[in-house]
Short mmCIF file of C-alpha atoms in Angstrom, two decimals:
data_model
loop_
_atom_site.label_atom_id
_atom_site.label_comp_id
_atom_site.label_asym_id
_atom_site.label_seq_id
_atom_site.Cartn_x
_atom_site.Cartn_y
_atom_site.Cartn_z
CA UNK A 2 97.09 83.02 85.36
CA UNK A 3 99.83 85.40 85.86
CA UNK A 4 103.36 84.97 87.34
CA UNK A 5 102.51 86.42 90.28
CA UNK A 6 98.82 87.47 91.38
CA UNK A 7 97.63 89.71 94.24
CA UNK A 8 93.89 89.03 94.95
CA UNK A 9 91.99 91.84 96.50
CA UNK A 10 95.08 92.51 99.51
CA UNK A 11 94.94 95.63 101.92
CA UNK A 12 97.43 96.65 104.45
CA UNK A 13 97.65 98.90 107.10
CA UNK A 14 98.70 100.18 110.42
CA UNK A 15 97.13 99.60 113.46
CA UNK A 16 93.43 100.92 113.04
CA UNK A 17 94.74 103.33 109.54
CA UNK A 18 94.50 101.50 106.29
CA UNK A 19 97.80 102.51 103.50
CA UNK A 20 95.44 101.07 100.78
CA UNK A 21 93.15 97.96 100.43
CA UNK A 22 91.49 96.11 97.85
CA UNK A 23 94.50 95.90 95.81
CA UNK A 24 94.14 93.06 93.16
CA UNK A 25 97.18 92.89 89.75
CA UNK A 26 98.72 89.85 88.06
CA UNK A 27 102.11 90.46 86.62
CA UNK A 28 102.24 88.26 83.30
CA UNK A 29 105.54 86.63 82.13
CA UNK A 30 107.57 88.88 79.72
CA UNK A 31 106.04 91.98 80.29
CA UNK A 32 107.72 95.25 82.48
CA UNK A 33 104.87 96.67 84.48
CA UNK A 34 105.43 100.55 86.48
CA UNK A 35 104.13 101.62 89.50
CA UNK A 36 103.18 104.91 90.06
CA UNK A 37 102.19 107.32 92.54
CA UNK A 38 103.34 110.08 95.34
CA UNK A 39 105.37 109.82 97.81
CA UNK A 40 103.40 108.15 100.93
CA UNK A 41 101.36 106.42 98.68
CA UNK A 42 102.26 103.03 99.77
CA UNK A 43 104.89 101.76 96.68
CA UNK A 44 107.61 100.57 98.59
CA UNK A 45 105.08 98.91 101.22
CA UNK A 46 103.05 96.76 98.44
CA UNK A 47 106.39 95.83 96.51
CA UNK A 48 107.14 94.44 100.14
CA UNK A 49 104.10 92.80 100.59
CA UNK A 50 104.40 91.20 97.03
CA UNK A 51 107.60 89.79 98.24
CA UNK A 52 106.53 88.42 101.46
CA UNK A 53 108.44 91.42 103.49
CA UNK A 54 105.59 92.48 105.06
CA UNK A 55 102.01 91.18 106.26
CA UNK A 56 99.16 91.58 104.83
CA UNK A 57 95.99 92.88 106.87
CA UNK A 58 93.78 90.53 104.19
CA UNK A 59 93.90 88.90 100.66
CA UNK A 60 96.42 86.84 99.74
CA UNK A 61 99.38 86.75 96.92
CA UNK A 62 100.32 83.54 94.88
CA UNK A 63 103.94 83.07 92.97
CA UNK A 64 102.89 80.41 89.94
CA UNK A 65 99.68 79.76 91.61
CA UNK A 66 100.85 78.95 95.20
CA UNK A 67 100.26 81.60 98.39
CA UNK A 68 103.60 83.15 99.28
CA UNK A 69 103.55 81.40 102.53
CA UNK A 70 103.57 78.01 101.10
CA UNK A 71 106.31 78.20 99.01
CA UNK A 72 109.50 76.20 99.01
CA UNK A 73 112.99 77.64 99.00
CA UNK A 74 113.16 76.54 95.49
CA UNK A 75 110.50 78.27 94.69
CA UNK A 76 111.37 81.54 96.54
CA UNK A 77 114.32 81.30 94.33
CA UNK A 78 112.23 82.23 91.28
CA UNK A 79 111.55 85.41 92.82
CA UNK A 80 114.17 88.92 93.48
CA UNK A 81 113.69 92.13 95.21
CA UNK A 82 115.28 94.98 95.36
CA UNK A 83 114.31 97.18 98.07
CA UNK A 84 114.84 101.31 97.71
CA UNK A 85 117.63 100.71 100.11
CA UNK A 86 119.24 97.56 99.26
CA UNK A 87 120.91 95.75 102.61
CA UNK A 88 124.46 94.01 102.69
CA UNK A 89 126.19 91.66 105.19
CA UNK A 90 128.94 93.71 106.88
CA UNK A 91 132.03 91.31 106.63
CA UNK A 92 131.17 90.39 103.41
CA UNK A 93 133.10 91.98 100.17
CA UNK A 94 130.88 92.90 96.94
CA UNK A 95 131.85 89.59 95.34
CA UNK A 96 131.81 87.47 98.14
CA UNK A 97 128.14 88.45 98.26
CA UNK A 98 127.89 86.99 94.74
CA UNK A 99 129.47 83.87 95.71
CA UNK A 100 127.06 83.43 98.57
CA UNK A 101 123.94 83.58 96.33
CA UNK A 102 125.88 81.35 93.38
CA UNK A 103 126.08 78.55 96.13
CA UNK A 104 123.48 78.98 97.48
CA UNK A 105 121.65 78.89 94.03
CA UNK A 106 124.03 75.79 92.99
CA UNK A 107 124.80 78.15 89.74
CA UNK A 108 125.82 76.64 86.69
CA UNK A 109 129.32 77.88 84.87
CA UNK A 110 127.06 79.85 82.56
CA UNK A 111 125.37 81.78 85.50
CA UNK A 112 128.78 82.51 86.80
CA UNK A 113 129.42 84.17 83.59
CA UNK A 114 126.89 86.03 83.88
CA UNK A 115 127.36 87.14 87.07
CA UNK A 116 130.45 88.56 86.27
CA UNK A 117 128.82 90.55 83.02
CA UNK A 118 126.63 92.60 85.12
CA UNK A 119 129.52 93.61 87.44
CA UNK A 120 131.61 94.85 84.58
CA UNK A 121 128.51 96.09 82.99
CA UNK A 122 127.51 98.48 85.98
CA UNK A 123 131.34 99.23 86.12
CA UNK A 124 131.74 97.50 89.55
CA UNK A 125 133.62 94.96 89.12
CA UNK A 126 136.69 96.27 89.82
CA UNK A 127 135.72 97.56 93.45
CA UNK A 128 134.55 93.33 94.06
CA UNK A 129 137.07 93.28 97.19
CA UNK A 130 135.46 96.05 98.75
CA UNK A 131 133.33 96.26 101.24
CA UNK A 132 129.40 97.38 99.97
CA UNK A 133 129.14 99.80 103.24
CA UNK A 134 132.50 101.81 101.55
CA UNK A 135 130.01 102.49 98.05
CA UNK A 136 128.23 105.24 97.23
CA UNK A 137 124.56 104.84 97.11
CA UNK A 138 124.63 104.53 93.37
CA UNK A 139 127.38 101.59 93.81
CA UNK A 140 125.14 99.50 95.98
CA UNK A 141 122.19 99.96 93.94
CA UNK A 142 124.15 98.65 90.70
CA UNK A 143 125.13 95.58 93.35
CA UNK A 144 121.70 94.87 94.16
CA UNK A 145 120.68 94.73 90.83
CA UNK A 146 122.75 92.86 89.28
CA UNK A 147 122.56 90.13 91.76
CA UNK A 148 119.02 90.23 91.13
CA UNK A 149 119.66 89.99 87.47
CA UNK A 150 121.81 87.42 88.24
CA UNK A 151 119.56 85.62 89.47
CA UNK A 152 117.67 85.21 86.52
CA UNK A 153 114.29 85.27 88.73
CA UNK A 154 110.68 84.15 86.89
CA UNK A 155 109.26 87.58 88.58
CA UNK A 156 111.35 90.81 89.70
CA UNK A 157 110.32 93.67 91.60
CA UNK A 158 112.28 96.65 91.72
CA UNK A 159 111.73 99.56 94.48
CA UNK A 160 113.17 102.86 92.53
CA UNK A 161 115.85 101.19 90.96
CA UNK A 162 116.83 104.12 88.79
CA UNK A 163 116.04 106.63 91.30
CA UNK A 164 120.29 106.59 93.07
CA UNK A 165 121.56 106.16 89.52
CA UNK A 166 123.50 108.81 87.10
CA UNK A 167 121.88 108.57 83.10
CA UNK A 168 124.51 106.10 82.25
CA UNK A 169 123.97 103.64 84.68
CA UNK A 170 120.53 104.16 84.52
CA UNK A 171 119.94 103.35 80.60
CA UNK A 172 121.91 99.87 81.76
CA UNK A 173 120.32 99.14 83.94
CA UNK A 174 117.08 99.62 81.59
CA UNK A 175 118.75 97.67 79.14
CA UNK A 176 118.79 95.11 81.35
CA UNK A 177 115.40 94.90 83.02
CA UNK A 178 113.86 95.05 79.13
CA UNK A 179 116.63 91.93 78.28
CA UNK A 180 115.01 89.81 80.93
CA UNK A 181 111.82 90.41 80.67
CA UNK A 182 112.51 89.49 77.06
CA UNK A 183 114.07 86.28 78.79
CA UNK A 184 109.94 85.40 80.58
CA UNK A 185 110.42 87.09 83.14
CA UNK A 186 108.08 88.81 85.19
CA UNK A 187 108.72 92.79 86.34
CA UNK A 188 107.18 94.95 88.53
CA UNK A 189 108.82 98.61 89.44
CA UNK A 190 108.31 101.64 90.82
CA UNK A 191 109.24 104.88 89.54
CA UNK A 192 109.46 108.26 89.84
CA UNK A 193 111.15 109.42 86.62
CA UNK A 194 110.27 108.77 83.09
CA UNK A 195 112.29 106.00 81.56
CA UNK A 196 113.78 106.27 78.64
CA UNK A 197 114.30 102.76 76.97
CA UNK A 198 111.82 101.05 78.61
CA UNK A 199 107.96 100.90 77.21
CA UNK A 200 105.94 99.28 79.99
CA UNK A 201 102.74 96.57 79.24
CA UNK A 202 100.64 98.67 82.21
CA UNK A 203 101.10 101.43 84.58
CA UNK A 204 99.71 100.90 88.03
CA UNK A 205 99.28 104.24 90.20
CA UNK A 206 98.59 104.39 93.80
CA UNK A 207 96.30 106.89 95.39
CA UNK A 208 94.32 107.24 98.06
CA UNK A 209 94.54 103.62 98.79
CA UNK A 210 93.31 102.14 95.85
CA UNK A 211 95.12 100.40 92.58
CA UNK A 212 94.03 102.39 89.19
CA UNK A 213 95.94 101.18 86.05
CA UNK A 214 96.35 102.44 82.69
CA UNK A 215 97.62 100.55 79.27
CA UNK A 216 100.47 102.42 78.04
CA UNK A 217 99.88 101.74 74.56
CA UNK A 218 96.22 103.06 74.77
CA UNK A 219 96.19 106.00 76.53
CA UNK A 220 95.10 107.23 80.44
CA UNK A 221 91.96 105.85 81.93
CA UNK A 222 88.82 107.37 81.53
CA UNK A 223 87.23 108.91 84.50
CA UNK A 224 90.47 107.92 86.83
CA UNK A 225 88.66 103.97 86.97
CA UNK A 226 90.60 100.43 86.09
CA UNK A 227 90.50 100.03 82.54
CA UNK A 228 88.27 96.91 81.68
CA UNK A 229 90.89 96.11 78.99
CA UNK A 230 93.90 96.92 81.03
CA UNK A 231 96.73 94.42 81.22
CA UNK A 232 98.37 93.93 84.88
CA UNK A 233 94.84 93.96 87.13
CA UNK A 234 93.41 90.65 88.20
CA UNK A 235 89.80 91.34 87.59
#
């Protein structure tokens, strides 16, 4: 059983289906992409796997319980950062990091390393700022390393690297491949080729329907789900 499972969901729009019959399980340690073009539906099934939107049918388990039956403590296990991460207003970049260490009852340790992704992503110096003063690339480094911070059992990550200049980028990379190496669980989309990062699977969207691909075997034949493929709940 994976991390997090999605068995046989579809989603739509009034009458007009995005894409359905979507099943993938998301193993513990392992970085799995998402692929596709834009209007595919990406950023609307990373929502979905984080209980942001509704499904139309199916349903999606964290650790073997449905999404809507989890407990705040178990919501805590998960993170998401969305393609355009959201802030409070009257809250400074740090004080956002105290809200989630309270709210997460963090440790001293977890603190610390808190305050290692900020200097990391080279933010930590603009903490008594407001997020809304940032530049886009500023409040995607804050998003993610709150995530991070979190230390989450699954992350998804909406075009994480997409707002970021190479530097930040390859940190960021860094990072994702350090937790996964940590058990966790990673799911993001992506538009450009990453450079540190060698993914378990590759998932691509189109025309409504999941195909996958192992990365260390090559494309699918015939454009099908790979029988051996990692990543799809079969």
């Amino acid at each position: 059983m994976g991390i997090l499972e999605a068995r046989d969901i579809s989603f739509g729009y009034g009458r007009t289906n995005v894409w359905e019959h979507v099943s993938l399980s998301l193993d513990a340690g392992e970085v799995t992409v998402l692929i596709g073009e834009n209007g595919a539906g990406k950023s609307t099934l990373l929502r979905c796997l984080a209980s942001w939107e509704r499904l139309r049918s199916g349903e999606i388990a964290f650790e073997g319980t449905p999404l809507e039956k989890l407990k705040p403590a178990q919501r805590s296990r998960m993170a998401f950062v969305a393609d355009v991460p959201a802030f409070y207003d009257d809250l400074t970049a740090y004080e956002h990091v105290e809200l989630l260490g309270r709210a997460n009852r963090w440790d001293d340790a977890r603190w610390d390393e808190a305050d290692r992704l900020l200097e990391r992503f080279g933010i930590a110096s603009y903490c008594d700022q407001y997020p809304q003063t940032f530049s886009r690339g500023m409040r995607q480094k804050l998003a993610c390393a709150l995530a991070l911070a979190l230390k989450p059992a699954c992350l998804l990550l909406d075009e994480p690297t997409g707002p970021l200049d190479p530097g930040s980028a390859a940190i960021l990379e860094d990072e994702i491949s350090h937790i996964a190496d940590t058990g966790c669980a990673v799911l993001m989309s992506c538009h450009h080729e990453l450079e540190k990062i060698r993914p378990a699977c590759v998932l691509k969207l189109e025309g409504g329907r999941l195909a996958a691909c192992d990365s260390r075997r090559g494309p699918l034949n015939g454009g099908g789900v790979r029988d051996d493929a990692p990543g799809v709940a079969r």
